[in-house]
Coordinates of C-alpha atoms and ligand atoms in Angstrom, one line a residue:
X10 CA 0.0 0.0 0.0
X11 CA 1.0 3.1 -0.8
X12 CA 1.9 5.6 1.7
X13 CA 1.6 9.7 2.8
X14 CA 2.1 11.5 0.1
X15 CA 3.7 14.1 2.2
X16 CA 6.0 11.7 4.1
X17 CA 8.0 12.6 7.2
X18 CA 11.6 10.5 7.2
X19 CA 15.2 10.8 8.3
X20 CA 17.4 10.4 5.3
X21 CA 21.1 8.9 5.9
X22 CA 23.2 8.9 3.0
X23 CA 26.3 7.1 3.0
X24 CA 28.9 8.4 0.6
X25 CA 27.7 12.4 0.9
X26 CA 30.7 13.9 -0.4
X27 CA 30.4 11.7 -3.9
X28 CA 29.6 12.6 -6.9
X29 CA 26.1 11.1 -7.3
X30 CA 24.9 12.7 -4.0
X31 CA 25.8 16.6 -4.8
X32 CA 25.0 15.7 -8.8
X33 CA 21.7 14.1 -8.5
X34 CA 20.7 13.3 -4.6
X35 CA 20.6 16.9 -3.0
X36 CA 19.4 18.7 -6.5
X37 CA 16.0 15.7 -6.1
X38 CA 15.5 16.2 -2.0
X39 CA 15.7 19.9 -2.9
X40 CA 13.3 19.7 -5.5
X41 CA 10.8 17.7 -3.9
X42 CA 11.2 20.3 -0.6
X43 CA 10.5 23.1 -3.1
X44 CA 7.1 21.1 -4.6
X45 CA 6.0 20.3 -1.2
X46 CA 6.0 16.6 -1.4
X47 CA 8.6 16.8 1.8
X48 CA 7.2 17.3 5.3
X49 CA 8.8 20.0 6.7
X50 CA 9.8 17.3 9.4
X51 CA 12.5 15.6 8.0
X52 CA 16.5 15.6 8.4
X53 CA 18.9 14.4 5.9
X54 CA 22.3 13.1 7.8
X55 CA 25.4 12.8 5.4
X56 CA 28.2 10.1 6.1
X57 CA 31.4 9.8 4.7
X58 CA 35.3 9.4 6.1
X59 CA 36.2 13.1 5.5
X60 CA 36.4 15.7 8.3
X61 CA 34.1 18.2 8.0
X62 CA 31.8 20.7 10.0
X63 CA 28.4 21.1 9.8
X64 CA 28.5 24.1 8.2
X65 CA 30.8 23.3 5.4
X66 CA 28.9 20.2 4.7
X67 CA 25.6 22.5 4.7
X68 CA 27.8 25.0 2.5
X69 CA 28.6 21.7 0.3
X70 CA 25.1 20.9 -0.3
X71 CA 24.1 24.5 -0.8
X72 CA 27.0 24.6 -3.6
X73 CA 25.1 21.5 -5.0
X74 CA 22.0 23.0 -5.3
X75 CA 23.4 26.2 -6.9
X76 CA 25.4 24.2 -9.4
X77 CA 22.8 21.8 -10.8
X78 CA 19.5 23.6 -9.8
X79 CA 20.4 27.7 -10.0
X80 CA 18.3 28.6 -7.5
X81 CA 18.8 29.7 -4.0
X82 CA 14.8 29.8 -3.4
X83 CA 14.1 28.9 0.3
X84 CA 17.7 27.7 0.7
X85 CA 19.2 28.6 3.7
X86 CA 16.2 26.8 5.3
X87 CA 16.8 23.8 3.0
X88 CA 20.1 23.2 4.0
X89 CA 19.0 23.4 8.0
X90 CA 18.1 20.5 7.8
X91 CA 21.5 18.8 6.6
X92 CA 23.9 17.5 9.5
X93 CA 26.8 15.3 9.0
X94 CA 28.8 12.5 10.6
X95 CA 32.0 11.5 9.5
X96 CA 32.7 8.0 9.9
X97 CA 35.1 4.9 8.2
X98 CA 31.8 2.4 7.2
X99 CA 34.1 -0.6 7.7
X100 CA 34.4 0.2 11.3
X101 CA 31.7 -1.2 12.8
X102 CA 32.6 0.8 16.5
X103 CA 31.9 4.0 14.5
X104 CA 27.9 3.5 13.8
X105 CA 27.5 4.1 17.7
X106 CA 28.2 8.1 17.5
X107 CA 25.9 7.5 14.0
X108 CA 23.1 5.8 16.3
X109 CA 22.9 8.7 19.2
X110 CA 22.8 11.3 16.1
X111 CA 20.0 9.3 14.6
X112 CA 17.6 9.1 17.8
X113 CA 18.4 12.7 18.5
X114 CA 17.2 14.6 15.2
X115 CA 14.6 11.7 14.9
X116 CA 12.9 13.0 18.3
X117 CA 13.8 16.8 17.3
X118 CA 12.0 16.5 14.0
X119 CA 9.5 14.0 15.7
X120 CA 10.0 12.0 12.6
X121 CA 8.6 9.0 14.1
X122 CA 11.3 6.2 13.8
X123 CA 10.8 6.7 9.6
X124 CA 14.2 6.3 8.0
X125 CA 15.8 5.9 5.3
X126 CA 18.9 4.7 4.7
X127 CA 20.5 5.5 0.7
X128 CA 23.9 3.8 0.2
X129 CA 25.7 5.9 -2.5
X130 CA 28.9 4.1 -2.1
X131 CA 30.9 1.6 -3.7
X132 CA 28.8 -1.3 -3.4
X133 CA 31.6 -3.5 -1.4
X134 CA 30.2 -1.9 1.2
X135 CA 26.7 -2.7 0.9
X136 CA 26.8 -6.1 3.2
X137 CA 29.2 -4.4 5.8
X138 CA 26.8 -1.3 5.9
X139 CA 23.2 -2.7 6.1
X140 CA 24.9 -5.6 8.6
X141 CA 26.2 -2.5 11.1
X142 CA 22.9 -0.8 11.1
X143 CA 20.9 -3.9 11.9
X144 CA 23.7 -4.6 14.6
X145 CA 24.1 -1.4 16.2
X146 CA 20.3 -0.4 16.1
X147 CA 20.4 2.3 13.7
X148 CA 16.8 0.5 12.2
X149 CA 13.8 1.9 13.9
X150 CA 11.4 -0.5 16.0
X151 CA 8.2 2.5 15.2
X152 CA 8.2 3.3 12.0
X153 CA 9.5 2.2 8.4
X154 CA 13.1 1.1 7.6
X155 CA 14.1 1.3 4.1
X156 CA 17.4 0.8 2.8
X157 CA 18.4 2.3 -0.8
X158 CA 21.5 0.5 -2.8
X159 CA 22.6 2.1 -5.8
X160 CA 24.1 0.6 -8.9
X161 CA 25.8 -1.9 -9.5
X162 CA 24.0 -5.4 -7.7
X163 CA 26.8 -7.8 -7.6
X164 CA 29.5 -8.5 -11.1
X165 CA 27.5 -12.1 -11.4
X166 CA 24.6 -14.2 -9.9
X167 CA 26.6 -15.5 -7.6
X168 CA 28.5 -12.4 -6.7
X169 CA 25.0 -10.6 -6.1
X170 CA 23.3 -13.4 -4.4
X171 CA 26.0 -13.4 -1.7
X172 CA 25.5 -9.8 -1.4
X173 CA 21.5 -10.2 -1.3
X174 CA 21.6 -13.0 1.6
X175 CA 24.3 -10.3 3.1
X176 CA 22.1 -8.0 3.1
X177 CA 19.0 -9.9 4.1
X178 CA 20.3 -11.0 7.2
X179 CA 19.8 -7.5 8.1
X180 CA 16.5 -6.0 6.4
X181 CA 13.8 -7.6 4.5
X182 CA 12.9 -7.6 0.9
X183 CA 10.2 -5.0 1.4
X184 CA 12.6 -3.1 3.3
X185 CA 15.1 -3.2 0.2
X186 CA 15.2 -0.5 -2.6
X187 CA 17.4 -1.1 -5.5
X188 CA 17.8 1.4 -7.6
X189 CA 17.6 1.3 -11.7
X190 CA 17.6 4.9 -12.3
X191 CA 16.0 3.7 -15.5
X192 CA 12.9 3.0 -13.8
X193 CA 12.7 6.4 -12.6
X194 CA 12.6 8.1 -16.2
X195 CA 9.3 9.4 -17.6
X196 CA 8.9 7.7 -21.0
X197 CA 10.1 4.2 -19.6
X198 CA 6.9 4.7 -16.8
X199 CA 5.1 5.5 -19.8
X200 CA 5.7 2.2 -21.1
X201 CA 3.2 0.2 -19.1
X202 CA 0.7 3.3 -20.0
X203 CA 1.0 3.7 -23.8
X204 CA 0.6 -0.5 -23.6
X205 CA -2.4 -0.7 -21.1
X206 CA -4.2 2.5 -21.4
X207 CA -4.7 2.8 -25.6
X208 CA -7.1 0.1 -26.6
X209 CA -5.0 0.9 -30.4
X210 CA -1.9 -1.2 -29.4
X211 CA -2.8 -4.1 -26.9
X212 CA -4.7 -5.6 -29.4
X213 CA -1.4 -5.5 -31.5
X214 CA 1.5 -6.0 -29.1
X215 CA 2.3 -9.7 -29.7
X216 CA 3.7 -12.0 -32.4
X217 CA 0.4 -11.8 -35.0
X218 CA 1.6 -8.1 -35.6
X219 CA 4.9 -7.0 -34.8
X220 CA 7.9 -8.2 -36.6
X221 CA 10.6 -7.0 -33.9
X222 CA 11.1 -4.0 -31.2
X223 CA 14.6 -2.4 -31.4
X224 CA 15.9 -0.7 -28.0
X225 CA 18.9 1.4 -28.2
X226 CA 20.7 3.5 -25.4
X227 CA 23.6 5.0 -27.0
X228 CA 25.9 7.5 -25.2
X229 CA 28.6 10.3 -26.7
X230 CA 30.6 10.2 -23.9
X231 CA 33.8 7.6 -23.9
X232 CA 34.6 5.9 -20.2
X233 CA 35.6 9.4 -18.7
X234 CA 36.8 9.1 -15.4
X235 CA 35.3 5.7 -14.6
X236 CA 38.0 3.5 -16.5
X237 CA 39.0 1.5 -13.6
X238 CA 35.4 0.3 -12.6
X239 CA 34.2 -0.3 -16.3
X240 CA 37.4 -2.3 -16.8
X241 CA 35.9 -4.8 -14.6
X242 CA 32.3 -4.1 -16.0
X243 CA 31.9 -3.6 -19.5
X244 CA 28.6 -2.4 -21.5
X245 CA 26.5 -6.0 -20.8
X246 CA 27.2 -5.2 -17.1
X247 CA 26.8 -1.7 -16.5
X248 CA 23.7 -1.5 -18.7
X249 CA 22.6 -4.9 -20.5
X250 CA 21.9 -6.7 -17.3
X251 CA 20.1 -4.0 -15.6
X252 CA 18.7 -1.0 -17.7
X253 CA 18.0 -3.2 -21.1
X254 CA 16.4 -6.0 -19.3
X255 CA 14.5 -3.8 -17.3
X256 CA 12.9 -2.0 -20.4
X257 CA 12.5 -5.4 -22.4
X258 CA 10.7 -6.9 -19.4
X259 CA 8.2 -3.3 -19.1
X260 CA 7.8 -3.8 -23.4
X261 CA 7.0 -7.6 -23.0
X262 CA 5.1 -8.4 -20.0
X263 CA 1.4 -9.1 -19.2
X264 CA -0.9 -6.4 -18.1
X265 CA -1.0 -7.1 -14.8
X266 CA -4.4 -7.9 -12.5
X267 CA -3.8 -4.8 -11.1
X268 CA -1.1 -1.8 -11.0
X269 CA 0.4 -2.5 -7.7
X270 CA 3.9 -2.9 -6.9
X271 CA 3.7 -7.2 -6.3
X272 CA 2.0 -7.5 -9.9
X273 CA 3.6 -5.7 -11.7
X274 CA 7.0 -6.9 -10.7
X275 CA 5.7 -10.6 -10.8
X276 CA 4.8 -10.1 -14.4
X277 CA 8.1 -8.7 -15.0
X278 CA 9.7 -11.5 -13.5
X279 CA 7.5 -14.1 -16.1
X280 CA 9.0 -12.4 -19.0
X281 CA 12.8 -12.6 -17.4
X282 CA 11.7 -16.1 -17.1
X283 CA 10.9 -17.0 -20.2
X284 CA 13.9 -15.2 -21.6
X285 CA 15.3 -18.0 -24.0
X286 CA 19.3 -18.9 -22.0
X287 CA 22.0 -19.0 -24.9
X288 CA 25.0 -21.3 -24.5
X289 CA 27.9 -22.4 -27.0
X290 CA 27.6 -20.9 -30.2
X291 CA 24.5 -19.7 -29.8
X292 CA 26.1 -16.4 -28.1
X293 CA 28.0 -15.1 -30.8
X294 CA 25.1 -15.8 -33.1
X295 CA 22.8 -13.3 -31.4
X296 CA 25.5 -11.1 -29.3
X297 CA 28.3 -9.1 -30.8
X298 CA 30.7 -6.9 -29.0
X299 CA 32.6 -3.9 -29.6
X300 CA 34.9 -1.2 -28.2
X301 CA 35.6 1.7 -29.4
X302 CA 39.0 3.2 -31.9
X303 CA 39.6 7.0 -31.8
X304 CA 37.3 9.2 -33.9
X305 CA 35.4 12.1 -34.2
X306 CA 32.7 12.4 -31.4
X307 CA 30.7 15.6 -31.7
X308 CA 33.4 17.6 -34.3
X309 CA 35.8 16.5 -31.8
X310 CA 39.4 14.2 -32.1
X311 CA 38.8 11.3 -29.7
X312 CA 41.0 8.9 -28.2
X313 CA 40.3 5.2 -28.3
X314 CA 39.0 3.3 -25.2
X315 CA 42.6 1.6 -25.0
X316 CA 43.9 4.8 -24.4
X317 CA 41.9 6.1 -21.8
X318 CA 42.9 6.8 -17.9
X319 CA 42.8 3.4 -16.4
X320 CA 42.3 1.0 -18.7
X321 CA 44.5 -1.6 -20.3
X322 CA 46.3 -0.7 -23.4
X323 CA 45.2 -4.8 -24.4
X324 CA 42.0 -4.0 -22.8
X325 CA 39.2 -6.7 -23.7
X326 CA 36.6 -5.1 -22.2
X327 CA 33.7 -4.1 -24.5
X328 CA 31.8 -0.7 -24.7
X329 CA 29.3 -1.8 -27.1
X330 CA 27.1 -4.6 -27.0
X331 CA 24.1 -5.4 -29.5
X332 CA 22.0 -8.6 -28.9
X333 CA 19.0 -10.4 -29.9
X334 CA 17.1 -11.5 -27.3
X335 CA 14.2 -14.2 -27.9
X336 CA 11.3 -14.6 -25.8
X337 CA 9.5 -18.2 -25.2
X338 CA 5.8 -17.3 -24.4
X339 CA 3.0 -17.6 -26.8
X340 CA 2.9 -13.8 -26.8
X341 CA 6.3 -13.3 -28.0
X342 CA 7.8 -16.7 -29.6
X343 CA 9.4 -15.8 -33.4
X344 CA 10.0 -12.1 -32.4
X345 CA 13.5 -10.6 -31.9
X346 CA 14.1 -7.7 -29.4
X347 CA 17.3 -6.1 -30.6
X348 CA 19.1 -4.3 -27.8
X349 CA 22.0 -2.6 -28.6
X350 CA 24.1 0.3 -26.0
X351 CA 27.5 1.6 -26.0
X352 CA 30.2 4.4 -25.8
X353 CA 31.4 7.0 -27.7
X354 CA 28.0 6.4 -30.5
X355 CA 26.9 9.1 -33.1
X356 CA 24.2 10.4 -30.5
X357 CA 23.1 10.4 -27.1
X358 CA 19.8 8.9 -27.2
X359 CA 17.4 5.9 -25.1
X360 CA 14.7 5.0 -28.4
X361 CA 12.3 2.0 -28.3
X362 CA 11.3 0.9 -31.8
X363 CA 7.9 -1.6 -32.4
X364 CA 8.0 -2.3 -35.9
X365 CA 5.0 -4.1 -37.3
X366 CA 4.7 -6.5 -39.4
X367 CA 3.7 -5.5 -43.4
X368 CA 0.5 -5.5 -44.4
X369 CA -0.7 -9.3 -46.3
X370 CA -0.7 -7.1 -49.4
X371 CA 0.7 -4.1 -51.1
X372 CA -1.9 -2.3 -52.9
X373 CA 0.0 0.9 -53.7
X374 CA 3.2 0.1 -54.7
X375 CA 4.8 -1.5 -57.7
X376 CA 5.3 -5.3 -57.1
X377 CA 9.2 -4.8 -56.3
X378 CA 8.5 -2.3 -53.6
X379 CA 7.2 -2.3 -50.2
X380 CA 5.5 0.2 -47.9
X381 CA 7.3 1.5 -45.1
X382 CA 6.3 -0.4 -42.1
X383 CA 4.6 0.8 -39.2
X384 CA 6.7 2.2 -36.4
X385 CA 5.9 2.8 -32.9
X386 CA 8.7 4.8 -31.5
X387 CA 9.0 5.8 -27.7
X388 CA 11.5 8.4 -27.1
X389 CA 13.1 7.8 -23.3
X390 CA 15.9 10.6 -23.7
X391 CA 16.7 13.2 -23.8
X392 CA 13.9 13.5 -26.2
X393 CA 10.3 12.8 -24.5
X394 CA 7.7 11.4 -26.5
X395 CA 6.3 9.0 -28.8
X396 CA 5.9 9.0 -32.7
X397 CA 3.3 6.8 -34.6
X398 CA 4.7 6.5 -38.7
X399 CA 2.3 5.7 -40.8
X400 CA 1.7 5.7 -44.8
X401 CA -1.3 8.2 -46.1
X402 CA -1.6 9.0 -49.5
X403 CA 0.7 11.2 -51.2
X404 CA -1.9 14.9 -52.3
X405 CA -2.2 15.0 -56.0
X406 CA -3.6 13.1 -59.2
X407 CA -3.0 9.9 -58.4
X408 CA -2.6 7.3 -55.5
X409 CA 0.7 7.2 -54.2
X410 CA 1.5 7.0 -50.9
X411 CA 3.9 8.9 -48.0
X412 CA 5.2 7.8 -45.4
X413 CA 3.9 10.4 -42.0
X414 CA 4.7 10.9 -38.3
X415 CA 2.4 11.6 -35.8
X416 CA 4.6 12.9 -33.0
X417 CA 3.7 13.8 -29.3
X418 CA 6.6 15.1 -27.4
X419 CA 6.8 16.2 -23.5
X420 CA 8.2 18.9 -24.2
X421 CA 5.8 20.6 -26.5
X422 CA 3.1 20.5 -23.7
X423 CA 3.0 23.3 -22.0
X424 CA 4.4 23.9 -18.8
X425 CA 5.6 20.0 -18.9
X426 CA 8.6 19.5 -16.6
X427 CA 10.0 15.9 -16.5
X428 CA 11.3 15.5 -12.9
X429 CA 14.6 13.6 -12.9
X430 CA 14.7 10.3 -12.4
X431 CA 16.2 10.7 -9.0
X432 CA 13.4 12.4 -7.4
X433 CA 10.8 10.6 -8.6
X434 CA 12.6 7.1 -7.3
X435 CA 13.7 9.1 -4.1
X436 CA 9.6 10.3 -3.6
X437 CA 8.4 6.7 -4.3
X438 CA 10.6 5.2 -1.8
X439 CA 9.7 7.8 0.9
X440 CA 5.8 6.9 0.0
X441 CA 6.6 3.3 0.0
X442 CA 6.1 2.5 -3.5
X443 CA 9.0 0.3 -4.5
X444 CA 6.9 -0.4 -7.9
X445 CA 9.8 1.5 -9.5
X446 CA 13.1 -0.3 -8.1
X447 CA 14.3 -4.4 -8.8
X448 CA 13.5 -7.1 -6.9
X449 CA 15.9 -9.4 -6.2
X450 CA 13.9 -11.8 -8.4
X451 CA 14.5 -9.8 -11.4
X452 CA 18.1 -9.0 -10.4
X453 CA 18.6 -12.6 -10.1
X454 CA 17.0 -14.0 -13.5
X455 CA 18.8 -10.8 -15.2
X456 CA 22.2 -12.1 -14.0
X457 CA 21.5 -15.5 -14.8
X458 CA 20.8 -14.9 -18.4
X459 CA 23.6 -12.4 -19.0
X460 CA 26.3 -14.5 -17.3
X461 CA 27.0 -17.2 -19.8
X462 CA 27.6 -14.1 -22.6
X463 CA 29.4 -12.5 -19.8
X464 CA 31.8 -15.8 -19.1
X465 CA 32.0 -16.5 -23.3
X466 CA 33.9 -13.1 -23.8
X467 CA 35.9 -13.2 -20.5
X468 CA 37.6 -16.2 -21.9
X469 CA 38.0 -15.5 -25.6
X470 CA 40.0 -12.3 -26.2
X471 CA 38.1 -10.3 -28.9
X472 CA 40.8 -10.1 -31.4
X473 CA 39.0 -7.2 -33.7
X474 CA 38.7 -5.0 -30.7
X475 CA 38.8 -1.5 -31.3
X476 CA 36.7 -2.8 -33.9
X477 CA 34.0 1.2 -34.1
X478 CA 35.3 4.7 -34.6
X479 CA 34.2 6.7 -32.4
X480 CA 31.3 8.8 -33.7
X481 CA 30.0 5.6 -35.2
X482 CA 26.8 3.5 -34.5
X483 CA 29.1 0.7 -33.7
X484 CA 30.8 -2.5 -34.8
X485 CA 29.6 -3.5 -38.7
X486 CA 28.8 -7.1 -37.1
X487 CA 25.5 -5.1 -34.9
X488 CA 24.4 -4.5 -38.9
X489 CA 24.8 -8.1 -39.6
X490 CA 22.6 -9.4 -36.6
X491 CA 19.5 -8.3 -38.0
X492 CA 20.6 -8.4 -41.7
X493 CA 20.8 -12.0 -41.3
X494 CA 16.9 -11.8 -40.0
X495 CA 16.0 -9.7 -42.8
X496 CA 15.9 -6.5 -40.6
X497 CA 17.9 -2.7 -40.4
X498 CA 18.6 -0.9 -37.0
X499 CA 16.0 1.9 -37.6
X500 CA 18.4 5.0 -37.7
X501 CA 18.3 6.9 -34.3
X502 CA 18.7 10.0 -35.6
X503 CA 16.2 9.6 -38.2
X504 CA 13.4 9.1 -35.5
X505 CA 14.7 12.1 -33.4
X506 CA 11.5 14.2 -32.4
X507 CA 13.1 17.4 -34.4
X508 CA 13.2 15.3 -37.6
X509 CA 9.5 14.3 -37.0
Ligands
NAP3 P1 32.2 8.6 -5.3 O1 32.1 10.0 -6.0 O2 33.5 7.9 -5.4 O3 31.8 8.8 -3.8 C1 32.1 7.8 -2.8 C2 31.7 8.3 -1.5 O4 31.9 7.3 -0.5 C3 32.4 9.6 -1.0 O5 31.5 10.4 -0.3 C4 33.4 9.0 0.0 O6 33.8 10.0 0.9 C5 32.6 7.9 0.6 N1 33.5 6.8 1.1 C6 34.4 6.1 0.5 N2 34.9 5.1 1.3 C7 34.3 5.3 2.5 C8 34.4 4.7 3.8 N3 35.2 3.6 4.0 N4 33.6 5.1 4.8 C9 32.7 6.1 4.6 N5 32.6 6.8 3.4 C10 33.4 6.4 2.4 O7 31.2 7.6 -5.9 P2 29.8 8.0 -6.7 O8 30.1 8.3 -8.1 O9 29.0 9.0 -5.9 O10 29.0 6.6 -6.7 C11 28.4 6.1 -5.5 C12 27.6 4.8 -5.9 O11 26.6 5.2 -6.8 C13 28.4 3.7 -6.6 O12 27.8 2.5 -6.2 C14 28.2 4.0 -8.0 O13 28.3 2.8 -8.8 C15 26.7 4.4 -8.0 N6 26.3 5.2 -9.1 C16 26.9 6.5 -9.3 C17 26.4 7.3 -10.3 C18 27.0 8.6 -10.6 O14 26.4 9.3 -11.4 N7 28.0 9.0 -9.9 C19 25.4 6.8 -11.2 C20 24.9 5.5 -11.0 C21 25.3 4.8 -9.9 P3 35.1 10.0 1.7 O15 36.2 9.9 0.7 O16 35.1 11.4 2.4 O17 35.0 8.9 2.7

């Protein structure tokens, strides 16, 4: 059930002087404290190792706010509510000082024993953390406990499931939030309500009618600063197992009996279930990998992934992956969903593409031509929208037909203001609604199908690799994968909203 919509909590964020706290965790709080969807009774309580004061922490998240909001509106009495603790998470004799903190702002702010604890750390210290505050009492006997882990869930199924039963020794799977900031976006909610809410496409959305949905999350930016992490994760980890299979599940699954939190995620978890395993050869028929050569990225000279800060000059760790991913259920059986993500791409863009199948017959065309098919396209980011392309007849003498687009984009309603992921997924888990966020089920069944492909390309060194320029949509071999089927990659810039 679904709680206040105006809820009163204690937030402790672990890792407050990191870069996803000041980037995205203050700007959200501060945004939902500005829309009224905080109580005024609540306390925020950042922990890291660093020594600082409460002021220059307060100063730190003011700085945040300035930076990625550019506002000071109601600041100063924002930022009252931020205190800080500095502590070493490993030490387990340091969460007492953390406790007496805790039960002192929770009876100043008479927040009821509601708390919330968001781990934006290194996830190695997920199981030491959530152990520690179920050992030293940090968890409230009166009110709700809710504890928040951020990206990534383990490096493999059994990697995460020791750190699930770590964690569960501690709180419950209710209690449990994982994030998939993915979840949190707009047009991937909108998912589930373009599906169940328009009686135009349910009717459609199976094997009798579409021929194969393309998703594609493709990102300008190379590694960055993160080349020691993504050395050990690579483009199926950081985004395949989590992100991709998260959307394919949303695309794929059942209407549930009803939209609460337990069926929609079990419906999820039927589609990750029926997910068809590959093993042997059958990976590098439908998976192909690819990292990225120097090139031009945005008019710019770029240097290859090899050559980045941190990663190994022989480095076999991909930054692109494109797959086909079958799905046995009488829904789906015979239709490909094409995922494909990477680095360093021509755009920045998340695009979901249903094609459907042709018509039986082509009335309009000569015999050696074919109508353009039917596209459904939902834009996730950063354009917000969907466009419907169908074929109407070309004005003039005779009957000819052209191919339009009938486009609706967020940001053409007036007024419209998307709030970032973040806040949304940080407002949900104050309310209780953990609709949003993976249960370990889905974690689980996501791993399980990604580690074979995962284990295949740890052991054979990908001797083509760089095998894209930068700039590029990718390897030539993410082309073959659906030549082979008889399919293109629908061009992403093509179906930008502007070219609608
Ligand atoms: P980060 O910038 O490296 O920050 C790490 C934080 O942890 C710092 O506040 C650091 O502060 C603290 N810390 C490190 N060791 C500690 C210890 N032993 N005890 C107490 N505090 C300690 O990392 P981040 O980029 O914010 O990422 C945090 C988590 O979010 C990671 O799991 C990451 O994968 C995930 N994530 C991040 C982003 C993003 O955009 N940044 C996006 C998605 C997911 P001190 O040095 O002062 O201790």
């Amino acid at each position: 059930m679904i709680e206040n919509q105006k809820p009163t909590a204690l937030i402790t964020i672990f890792g407050a002087t990191g870069d996803l706290a000041n980037r995205k965790l203050y700007p959200s709080l501060y945004h939902l404290y500005k829309k009224d969807k905080l109580d005024q009774k609540f306390a925020v309580i950042g922990v890291a190792r660093r020594e600082l004061m409460p002021d220059q922490f307060q100063e730190q998240v003011r700085q945040s706010i300035l930076e990625h909001v550019g506002t000071n509106e109601n600041l100063d009495e924002f930022v009252s509510h931020f205190y800080y603790h500095s502590l070493d998470v490993s030490n387990t004799e340091h969460y007492h000082d953390l406790k007496n903190l805790v039960d002192e702002l929770d009876a100043h702010y008479q927040l009821n024993g509601n708390r919330v604890f968001y781990l934006a750390m290194a996830p190695q210290f997920f199981g030491t953390i959530a152990e520690s505050l179920y050992k030293q009492q940090l968890k409230s006997d009166n009110g709700f406990n809710r504890l928040v882990i951020e990206k990534p869930f383990g490096h493999d199924y059994p990697s995460a499931k020791e750190l699930n039963d770590h964690i569960r020794l501690a709180f419950s799977e209710d209690e449990i939030y994982r994030i998939d900031h993915y979840l949190g976006k707009e047009m991937v909610q909108n998912i589930e309500v373009i599906r169940f809410a328009n009686a135009i496409f349910e009717p459609l959305w199976n094997n009798r009618f579409i021929s194969n949905i393309q998703v594609t999350s493709s990102e300008t930016l190379g590694v960055e600063d993160r080349g020691r992490y993504y050395e050990g994760s690579g483009a199926l980890r950081d985004m395949v197992q989590n992100h991709m299979l998260q959307m394919v599940a949303l695309l794929a699954m059942e209407p549930p009996i009803r939209l609460n939190t337990n069926e929609i995620r079990s419906e999820k978890v039927k589609v990750l279930r029926a997910l068809r395993p590959l093993e042997g050869d059958e990976i590098s028929n439908s998976f192909v990998r690819g990292q990225y050569n120097a090139g031009v990225s945005k008019g710019k000279q770029v240097k290859s992934y090899r050559e980045e800060e941190h990663v190994d000059s022989n480095s076999n760790t991909e930054t692109f992956v494109a797959g086909k991913i079958m799905i046995d259920n009488f829904r789906w059986a015979g239709v490909p969903i094409y995922i494909r993500t990477g680095k360093r791409l021509t755009e920045k863009s998340t695009k979901i593409v249903v094609q459907f199948k042709d018509i039986p017959m082509n009335l309009y065309m000569k015999t050696e031509e074919t109508l353009n098919p039917n596209l459904l396209v939902i834009h996730i980011q950063p354009d917000e929208g969907i466009t419907l392309h169908l074929n109407v007849k070309k004005s003039g003498q005779f009957v000819e037909t052209t191919p339009v687009k009938l486009n609706f984009s967020n940001k053409s309603v007036d007024g419209m203001n998307t709030p970032e992921a973040y806040e949304k997924l940080l407002y949900d888990c104050l309310r209780g609604d953990a609709t949003n966020f993976a249960h370990w089920d889905e974690v689980a069944l996501s791993w399980t199908y990604v580690d074979p492909i995962a284990k295949a390309w740890e052991q054979t060194k990908e001797s083509s690799f760089p095998n894209y320029s930068s700039g590029s949509m990718g390897p030539d071999e993410a082309d073959k994968l659906l030549e082979k089927d008889g399919f293109h990659w629908w061009p992403v810039t093509d179906l930008d909203v502007e070219n609608c």
